[in-house]
Short mmCIF file of C-alpha atoms in Angstrom, two decimals:
data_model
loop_
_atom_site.label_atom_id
_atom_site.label_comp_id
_atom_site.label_asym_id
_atom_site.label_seq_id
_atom_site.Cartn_x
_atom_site.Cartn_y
_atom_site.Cartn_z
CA UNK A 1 0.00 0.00 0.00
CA UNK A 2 1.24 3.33 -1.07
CA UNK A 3 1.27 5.95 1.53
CA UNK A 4 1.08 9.67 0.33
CA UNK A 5 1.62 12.59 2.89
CA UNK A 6 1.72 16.43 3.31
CA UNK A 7 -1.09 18.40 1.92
CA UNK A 8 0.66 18.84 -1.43
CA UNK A 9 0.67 15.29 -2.51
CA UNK A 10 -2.65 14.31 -1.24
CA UNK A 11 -4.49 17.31 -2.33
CA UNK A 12 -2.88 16.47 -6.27
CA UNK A 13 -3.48 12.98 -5.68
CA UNK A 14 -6.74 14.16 -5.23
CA UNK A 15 -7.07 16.15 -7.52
CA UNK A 16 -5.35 13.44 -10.29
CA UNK A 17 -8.27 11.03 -9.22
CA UNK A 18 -5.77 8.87 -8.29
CA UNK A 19 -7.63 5.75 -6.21
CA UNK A 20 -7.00 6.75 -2.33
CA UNK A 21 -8.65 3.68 0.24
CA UNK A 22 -8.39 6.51 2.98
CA UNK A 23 -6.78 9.58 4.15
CA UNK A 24 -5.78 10.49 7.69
CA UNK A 25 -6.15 14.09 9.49
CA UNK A 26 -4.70 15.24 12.56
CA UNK A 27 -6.77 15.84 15.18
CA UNK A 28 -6.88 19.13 15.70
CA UNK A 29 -4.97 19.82 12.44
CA UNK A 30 -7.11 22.69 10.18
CA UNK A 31 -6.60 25.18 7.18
CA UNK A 32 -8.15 26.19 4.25
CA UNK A 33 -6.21 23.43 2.07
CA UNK A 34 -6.45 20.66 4.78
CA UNK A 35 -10.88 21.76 4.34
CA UNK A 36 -10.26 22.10 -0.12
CA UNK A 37 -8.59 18.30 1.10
CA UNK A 38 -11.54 17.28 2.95
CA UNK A 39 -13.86 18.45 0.32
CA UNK A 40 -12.12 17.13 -2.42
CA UNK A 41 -12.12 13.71 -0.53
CA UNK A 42 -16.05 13.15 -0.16
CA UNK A 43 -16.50 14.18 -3.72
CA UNK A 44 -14.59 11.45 -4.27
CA UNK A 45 -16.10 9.07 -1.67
CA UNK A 46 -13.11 8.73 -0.36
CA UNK A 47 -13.21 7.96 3.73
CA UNK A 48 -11.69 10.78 5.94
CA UNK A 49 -10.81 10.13 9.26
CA UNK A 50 -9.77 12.03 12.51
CA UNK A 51 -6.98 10.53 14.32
CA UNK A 52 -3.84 11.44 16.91
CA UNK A 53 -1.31 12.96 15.07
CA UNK A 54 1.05 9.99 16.67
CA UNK A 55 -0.71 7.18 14.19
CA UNK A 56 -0.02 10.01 11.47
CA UNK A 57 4.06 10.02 12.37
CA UNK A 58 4.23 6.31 12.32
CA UNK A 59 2.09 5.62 8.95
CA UNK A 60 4.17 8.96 7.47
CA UNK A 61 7.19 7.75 8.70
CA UNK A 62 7.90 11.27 9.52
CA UNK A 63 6.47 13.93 11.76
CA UNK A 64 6.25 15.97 8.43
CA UNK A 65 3.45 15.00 7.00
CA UNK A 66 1.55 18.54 7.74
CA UNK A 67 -1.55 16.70 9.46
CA UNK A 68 -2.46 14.61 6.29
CA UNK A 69 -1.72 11.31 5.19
CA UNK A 70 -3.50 9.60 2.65
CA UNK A 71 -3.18 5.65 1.36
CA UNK A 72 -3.93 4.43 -1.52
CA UNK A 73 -2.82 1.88 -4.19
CA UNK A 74 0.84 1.68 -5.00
CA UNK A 75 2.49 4.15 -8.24
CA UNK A 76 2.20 2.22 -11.39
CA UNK A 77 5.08 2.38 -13.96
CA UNK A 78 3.84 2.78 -17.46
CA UNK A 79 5.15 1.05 -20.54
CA UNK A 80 7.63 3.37 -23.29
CA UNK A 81 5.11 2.39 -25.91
CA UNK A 82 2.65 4.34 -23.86
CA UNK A 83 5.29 7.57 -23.88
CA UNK A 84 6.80 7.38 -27.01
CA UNK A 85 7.04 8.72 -29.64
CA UNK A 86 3.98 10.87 -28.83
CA UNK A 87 6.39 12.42 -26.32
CA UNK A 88 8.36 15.79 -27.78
CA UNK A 89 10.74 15.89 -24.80
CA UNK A 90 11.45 12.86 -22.19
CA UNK A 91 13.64 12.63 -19.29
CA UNK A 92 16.10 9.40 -19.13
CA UNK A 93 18.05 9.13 -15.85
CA UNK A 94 21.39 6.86 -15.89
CA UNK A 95 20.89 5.21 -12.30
CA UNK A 96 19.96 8.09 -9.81
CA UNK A 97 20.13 6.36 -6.36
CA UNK A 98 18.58 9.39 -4.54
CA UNK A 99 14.81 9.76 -3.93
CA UNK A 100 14.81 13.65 -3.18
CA UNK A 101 16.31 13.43 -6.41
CA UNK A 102 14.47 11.05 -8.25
CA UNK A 103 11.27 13.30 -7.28
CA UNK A 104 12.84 16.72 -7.57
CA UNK A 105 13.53 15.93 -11.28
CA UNK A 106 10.02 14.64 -11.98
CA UNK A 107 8.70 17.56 -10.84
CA UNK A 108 11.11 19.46 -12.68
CA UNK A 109 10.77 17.88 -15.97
CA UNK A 110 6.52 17.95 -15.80
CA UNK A 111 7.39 21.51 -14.99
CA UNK A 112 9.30 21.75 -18.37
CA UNK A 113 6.35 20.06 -20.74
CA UNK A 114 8.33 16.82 -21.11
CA UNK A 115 6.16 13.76 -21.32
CA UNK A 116 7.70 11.24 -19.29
CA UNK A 117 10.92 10.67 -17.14
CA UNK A 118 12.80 7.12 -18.09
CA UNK A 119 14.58 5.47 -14.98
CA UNK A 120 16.54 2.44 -14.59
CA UNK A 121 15.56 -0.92 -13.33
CA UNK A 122 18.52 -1.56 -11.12
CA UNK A 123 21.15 0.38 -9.30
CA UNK A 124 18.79 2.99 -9.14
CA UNK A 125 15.87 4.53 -6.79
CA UNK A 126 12.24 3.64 -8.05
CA UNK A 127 8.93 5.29 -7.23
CA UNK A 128 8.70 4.96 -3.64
CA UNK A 129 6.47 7.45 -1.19
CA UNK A 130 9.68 9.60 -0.70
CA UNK A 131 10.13 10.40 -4.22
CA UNK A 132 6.31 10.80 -4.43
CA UNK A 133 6.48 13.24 -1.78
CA UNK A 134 9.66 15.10 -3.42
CA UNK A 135 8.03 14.84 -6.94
CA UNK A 136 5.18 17.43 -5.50
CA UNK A 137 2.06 15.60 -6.82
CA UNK A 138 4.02 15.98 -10.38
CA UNK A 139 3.84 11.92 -9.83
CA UNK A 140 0.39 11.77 -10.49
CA UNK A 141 0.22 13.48 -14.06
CA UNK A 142 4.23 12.31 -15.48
CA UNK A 143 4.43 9.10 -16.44
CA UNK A 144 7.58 6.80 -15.23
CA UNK A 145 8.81 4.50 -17.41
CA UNK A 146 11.00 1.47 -15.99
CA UNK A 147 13.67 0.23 -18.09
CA UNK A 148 15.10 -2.95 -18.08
CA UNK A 149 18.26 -2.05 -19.97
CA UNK A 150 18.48 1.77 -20.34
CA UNK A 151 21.17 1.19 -23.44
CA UNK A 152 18.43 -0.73 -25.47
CA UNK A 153 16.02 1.96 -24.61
CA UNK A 154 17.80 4.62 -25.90
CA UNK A 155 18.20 2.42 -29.33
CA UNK A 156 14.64 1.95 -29.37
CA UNK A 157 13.77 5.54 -28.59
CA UNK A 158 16.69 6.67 -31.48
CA UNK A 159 14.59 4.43 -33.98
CA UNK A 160 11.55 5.87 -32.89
CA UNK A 161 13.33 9.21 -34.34
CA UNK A 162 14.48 10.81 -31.18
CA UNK A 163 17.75 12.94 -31.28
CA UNK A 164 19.55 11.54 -27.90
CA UNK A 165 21.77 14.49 -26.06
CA UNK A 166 23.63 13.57 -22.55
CA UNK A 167 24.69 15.54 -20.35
CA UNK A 168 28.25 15.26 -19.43
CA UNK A 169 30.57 17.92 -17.33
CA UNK A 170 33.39 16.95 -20.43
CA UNK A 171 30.21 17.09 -23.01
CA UNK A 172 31.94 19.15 -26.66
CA UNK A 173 29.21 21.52 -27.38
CA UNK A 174 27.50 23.79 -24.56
CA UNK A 175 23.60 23.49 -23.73
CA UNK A 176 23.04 27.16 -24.48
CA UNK A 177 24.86 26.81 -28.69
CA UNK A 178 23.01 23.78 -29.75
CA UNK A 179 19.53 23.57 -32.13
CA UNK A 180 17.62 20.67 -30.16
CA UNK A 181 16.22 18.58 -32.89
CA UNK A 182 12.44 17.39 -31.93
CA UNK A 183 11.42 14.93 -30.53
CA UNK A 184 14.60 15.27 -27.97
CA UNK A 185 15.86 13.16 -25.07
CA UNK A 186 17.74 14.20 -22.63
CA UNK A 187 20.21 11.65 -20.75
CA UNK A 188 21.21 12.71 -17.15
CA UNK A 189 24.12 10.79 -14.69
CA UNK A 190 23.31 9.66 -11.25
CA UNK A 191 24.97 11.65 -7.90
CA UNK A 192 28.55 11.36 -8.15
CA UNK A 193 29.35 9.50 -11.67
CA UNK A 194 27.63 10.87 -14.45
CA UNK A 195 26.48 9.32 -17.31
CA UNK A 196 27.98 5.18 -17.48
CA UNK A 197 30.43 5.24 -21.05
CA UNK A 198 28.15 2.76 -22.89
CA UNK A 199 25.52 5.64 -22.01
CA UNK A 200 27.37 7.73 -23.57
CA UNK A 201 27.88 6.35 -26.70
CA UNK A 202 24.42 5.55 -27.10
CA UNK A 203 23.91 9.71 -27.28
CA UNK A 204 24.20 11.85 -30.04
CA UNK A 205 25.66 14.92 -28.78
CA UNK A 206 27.11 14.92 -25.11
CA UNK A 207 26.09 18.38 -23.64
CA UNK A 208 27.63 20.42 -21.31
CA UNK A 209 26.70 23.16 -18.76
CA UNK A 210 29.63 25.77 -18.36
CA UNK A 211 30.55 26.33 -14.62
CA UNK A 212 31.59 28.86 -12.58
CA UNK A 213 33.36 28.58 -9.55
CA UNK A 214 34.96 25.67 -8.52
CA UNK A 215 32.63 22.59 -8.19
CA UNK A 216 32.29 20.86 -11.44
CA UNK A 217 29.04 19.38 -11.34
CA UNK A 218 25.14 20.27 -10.55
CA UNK A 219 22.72 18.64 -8.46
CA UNK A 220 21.15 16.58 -10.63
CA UNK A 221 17.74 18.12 -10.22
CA UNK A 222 18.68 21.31 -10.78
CA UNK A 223 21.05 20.13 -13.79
CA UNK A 224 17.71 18.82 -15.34
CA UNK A 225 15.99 22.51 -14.54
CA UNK A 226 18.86 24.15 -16.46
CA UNK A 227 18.86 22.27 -19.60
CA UNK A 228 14.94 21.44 -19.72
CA UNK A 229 14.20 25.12 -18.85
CA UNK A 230 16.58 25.91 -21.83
CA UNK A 231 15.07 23.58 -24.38
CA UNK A 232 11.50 25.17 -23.75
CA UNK A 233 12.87 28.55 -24.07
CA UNK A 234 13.60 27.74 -27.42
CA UNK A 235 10.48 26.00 -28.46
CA UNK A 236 8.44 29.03 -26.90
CA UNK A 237 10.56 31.81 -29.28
CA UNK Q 1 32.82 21.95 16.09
CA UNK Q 2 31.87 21.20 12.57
CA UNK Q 3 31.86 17.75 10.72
CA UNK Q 4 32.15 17.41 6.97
CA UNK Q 5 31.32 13.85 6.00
CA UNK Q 6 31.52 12.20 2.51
CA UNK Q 7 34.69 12.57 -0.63
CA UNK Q 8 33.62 15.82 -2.17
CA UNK Q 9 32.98 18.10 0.99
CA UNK Q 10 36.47 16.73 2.53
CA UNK Q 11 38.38 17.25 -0.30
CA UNK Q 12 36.68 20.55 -1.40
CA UNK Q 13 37.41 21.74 2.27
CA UNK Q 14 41.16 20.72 2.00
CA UNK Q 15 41.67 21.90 -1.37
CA UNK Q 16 39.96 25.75 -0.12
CA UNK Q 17 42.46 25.49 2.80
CA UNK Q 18 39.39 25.33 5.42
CA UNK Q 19 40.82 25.09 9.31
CA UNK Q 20 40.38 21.38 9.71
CA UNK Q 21 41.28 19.60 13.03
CA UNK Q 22 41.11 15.99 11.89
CA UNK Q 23 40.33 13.84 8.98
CA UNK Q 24 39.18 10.47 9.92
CA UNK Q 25 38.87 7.21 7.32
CA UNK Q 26 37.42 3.96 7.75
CA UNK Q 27 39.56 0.92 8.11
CA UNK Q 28 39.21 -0.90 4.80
CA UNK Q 29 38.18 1.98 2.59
CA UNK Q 30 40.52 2.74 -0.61
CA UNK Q 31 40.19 4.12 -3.88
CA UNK Q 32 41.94 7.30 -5.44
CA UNK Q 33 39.99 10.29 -4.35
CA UNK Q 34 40.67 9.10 -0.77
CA UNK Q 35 44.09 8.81 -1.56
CA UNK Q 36 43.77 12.34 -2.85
CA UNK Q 37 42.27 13.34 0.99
CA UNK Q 38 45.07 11.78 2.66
CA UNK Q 39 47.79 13.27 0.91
CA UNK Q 40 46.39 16.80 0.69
CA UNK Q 41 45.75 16.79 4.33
CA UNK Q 42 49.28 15.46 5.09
CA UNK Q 43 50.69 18.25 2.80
CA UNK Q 44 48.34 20.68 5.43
CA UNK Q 45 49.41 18.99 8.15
CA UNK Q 46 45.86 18.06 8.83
CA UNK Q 47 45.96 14.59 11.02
CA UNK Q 48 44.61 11.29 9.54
CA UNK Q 49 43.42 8.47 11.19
CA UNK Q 50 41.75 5.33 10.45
CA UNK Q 51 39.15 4.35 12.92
CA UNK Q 52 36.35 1.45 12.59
CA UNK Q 53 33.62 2.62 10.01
CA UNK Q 54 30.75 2.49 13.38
CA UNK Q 55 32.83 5.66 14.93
CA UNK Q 56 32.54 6.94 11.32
CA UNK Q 57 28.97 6.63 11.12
CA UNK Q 58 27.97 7.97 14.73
CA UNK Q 59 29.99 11.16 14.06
CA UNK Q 60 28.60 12.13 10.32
CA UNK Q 61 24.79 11.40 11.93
CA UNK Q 62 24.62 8.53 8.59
CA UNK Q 63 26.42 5.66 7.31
CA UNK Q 64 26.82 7.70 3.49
CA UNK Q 65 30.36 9.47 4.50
CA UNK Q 66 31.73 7.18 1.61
CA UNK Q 67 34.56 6.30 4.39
CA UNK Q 68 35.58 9.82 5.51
CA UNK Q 69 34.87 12.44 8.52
CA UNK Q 70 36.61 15.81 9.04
CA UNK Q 71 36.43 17.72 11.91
CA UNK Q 72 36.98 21.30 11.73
CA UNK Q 73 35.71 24.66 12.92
CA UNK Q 74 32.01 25.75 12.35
CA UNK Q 75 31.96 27.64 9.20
CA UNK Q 76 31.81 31.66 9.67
CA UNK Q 77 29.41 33.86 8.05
CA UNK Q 78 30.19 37.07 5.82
CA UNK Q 79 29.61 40.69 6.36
CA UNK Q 80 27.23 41.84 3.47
CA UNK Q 81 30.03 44.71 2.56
CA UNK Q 82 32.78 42.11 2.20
CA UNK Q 83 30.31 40.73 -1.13
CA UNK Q 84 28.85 44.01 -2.40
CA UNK Q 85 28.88 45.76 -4.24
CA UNK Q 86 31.81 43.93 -5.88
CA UNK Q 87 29.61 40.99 -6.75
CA UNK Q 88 27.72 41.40 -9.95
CA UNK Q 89 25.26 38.89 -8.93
CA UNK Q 90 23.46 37.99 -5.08
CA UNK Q 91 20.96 34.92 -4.17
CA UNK Q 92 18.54 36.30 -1.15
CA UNK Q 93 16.93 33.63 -0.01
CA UNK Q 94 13.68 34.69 1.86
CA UNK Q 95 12.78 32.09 4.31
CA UNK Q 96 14.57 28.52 3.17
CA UNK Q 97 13.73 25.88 5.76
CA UNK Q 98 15.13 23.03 4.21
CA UNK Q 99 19.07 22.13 4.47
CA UNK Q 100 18.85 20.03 1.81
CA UNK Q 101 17.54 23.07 -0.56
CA UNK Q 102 19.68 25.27 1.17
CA UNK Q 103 22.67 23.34 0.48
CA UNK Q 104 21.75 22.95 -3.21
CA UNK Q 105 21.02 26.85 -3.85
CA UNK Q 106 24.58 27.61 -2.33
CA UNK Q 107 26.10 24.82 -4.91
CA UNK Q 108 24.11 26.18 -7.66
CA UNK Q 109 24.57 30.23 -6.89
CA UNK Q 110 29.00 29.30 -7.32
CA UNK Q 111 27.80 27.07 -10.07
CA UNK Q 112 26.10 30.27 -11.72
CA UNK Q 113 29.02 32.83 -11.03
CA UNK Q 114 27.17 34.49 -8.25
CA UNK Q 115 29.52 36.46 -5.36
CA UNK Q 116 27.33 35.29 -2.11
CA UNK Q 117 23.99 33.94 -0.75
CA UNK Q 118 22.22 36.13 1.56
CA UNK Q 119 19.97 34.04 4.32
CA UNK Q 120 17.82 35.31 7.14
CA UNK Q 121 18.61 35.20 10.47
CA UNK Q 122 14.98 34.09 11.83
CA UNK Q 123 12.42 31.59 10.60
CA UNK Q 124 15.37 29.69 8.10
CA UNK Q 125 17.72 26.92 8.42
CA UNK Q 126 21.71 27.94 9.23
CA UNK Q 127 24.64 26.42 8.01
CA UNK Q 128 25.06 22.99 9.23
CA UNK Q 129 26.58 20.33 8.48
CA UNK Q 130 23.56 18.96 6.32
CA UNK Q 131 23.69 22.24 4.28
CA UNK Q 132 27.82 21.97 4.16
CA UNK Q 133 27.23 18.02 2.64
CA UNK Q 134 24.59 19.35 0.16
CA UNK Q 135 26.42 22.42 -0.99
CA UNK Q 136 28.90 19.55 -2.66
CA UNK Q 137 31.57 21.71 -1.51
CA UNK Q 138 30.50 25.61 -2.40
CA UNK Q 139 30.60 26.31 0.97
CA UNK Q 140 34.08 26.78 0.82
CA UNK Q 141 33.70 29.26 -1.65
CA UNK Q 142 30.97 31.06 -1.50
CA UNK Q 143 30.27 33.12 1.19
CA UNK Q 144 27.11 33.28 3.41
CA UNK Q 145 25.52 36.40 4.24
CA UNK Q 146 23.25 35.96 7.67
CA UNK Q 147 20.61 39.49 7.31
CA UNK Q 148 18.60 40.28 10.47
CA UNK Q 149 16.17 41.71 8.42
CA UNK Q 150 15.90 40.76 5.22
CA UNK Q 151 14.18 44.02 3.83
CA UNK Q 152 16.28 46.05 5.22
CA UNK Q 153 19.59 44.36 3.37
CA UNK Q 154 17.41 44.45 0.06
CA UNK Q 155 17.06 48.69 0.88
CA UNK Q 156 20.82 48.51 1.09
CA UNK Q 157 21.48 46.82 -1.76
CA UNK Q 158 19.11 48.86 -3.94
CA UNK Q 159 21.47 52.23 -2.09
CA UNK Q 160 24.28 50.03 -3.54
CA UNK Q 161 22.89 50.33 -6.77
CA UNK Q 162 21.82 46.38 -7.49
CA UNK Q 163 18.46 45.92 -9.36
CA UNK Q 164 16.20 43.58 -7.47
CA UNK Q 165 14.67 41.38 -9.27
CA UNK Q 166 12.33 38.84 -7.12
CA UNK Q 167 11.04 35.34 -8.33
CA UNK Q 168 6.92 34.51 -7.96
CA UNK Q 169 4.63 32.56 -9.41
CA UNK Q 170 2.23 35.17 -10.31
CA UNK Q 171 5.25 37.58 -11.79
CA UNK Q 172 4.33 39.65 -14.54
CA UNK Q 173 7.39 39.38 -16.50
CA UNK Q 174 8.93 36.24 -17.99
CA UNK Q 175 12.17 35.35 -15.99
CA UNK Q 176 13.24 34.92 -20.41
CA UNK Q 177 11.97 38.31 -21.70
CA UNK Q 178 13.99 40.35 -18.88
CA UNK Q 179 17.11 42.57 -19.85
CA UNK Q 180 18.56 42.05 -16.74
CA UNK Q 181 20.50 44.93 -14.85
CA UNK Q 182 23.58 44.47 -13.61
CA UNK Q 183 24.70 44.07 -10.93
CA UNK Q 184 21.98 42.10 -10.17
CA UNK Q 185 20.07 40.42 -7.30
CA UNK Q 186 17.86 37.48 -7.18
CA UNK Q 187 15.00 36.84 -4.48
CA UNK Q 188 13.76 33.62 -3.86
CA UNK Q 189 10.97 32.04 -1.43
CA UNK Q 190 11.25 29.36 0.74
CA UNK Q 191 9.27 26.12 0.61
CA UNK Q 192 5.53 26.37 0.01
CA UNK Q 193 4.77 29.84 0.14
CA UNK Q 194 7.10 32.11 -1.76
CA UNK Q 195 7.65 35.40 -1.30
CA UNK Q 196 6.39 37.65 1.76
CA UNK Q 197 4.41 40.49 0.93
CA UNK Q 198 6.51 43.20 2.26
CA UNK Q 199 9.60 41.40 0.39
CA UNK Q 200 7.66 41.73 -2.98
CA UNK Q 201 7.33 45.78 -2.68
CA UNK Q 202 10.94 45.66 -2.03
CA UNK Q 203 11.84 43.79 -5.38
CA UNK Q 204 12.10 46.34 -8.92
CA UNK Q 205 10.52 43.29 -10.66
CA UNK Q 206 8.90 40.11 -9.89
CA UNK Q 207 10.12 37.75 -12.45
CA UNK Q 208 7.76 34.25 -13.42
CA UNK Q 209 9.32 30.92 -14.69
CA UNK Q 210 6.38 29.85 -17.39
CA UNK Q 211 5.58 26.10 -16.01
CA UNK Q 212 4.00 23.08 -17.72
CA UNK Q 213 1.78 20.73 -16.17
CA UNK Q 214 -0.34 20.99 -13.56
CA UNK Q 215 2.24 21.56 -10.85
CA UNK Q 216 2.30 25.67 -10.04
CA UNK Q 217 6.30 25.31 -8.81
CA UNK Q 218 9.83 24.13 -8.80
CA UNK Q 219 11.55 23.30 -5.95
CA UNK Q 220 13.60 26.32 -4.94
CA UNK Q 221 17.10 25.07 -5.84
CA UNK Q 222 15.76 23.99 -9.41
CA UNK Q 223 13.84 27.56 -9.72
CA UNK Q 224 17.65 29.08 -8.94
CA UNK Q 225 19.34 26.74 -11.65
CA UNK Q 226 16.64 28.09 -14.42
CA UNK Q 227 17.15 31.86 -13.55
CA UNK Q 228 20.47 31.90 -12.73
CA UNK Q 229 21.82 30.33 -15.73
CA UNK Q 230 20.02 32.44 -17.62
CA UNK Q 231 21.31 35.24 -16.76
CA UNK Q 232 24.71 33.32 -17.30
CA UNK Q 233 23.93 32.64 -21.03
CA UNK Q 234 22.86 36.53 -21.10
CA UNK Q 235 26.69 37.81 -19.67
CA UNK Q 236 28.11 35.18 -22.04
CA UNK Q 237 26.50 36.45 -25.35
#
């Protein structure tokens, strides 16, 4: 059983009709989201309950749930034929083990118009309730796509006609000089490593983000903001 | 005292010449970029030991110190008129709670070029060591401005001559349509509610990142990433 909580998730949840069994307020807990919650929840027929904030903490896992938890079925992965090639823009990680991460950059790329985020099946984080809970709700309306074999992926997305560009802090061409050619694919490293070298040859052009200072590498949430939020720049002038 | 735990925060604090008491390894742990550690910190004269990876993990608060610990002294906060107005571009953060987004705004402001990162004093995490491990290292570099009053540094700044330029979702101007004036200043909200009121009528524009989806906002590193390396690509054309 999937447990969502803080008032963002559940109140996108929510609002994604995504199926919820139940959600959870604190006693005592109120606000004009924690009611549009509430109100939300019996449109739905979904069961609200009043409970000690204690059961909340132990079901959350955290005392930061804001007074809400909600649980529901488990996130479902969706298939690549399901994405793709409808998709102009997806998101393929190479093996992020973080889940802060993992939902930071699903957020980030539904943020950016991109129509799915590709992730690894090993040696890599999949959709659990902390990366729900980073993602924002963004879980709820980008699809996740789990890949057995992210090499074979990218083959099968470059025969679908997607132009594959990886980001790489030694990448030959800067993010800001290149023409994206639609539909695009952007490849992304885990923390610490980057993109794996069969990865990289599996890309077209290997992008690169010029840095100040004296760190060479971004998170790589916010890497994914930079070079998303470029891309739609583009498309928008 | 202060702990740095994991390879990149060590060796960024050796390589910045940070006062460091002692660097401690686990017994069994190897691999190059320790290496790297131990022989910078003998060339400081920094003390290494090698100590059974339990002591390891009780000290760093986690088991992911990646087999290193440094001890050192708390890290010190800047004056606002050691940064401006010689820096051409300032982060003020209004209201971060989170040391995790903390930590990433600081790595992403050196990323971007920018001179400092102005927090509040009240209602906002501080610089721990969570924010130290997240920053990847930029705390060494960039310096941390602590403002009692955050409206009153943005009225000295503006004497200074900066333009202010603050970020909200209901901006009128796209954060992409802006000539930006130099030197500049960017305002950012903390999680979940943005900008105060009173900070808004202090800013000379409130700039809007144009989002997809159904999801109204970034997390506040990733919102940093987008503006701030935009206004990179602007100084670099």
């Amino acid at each position: 059983m999937a447990i969502l909580s803080g008032i963002n998730p559940v109140l996108e949840g929510l609002k994604a009709g995504r199926p919820l069994d139940r959600i959870l307020i604190a006693k005592g807990a109120a606000g004009p989201r924690l009611q549009e919650i509430i109100d939300l929840a019996r449109r739905a027929s979904v069961s609200v309950r009043f409970e000690e904030r204690g059961g909340l903490d132990r079901l959350a896992g955290t005392p930061a749930h804001q007074g809400v938890v909600a649980m529901g079925a488990p996130q479902r992965y969706s298939e690549l034929d399901d994405v793709a090639p409808a998709a102009q823009l997806l998101v393929v990680l190479d093996g992020v083990e973080d889940p802060h991460n993992l939902g930071a950059v699903i957020r980030t790329a539904h943020a950016a118009g991109a129509g799915a985020v590709v992730i690894p099946e090993r040696r890599a984080v999949g959709l659990t309730d902390v990366v729900a809970k980073a993602a924002a709700g963004a879980l709820e309306y980008l699809p996740v796509v789990r890949a057995t074999n992210i090499n074979r992926t990218l083959e099968q997305l470059k025969e679908m006609g997607y132009w594959i560009y990886g980001l790489d802090e030694r990448g030959g061409q800067l993010y800001t000089e290149i023409e994206y050619t639609q539909p695009t694919v952007f490849v992304m490293g885990g923390e610490g490593h980057g993109l794996h070298e069969l990865v990289k040859k599996h890309c077209d052009v290997l992008v690169r983000i010029p840095m100040a200072g004296a760190i060479a590498s971004l998170n790589v949430s916010v890497a994914a903001g930079v070079v998303l939020f470029e891309w739609r720049r583009r498309q928008a002038k």
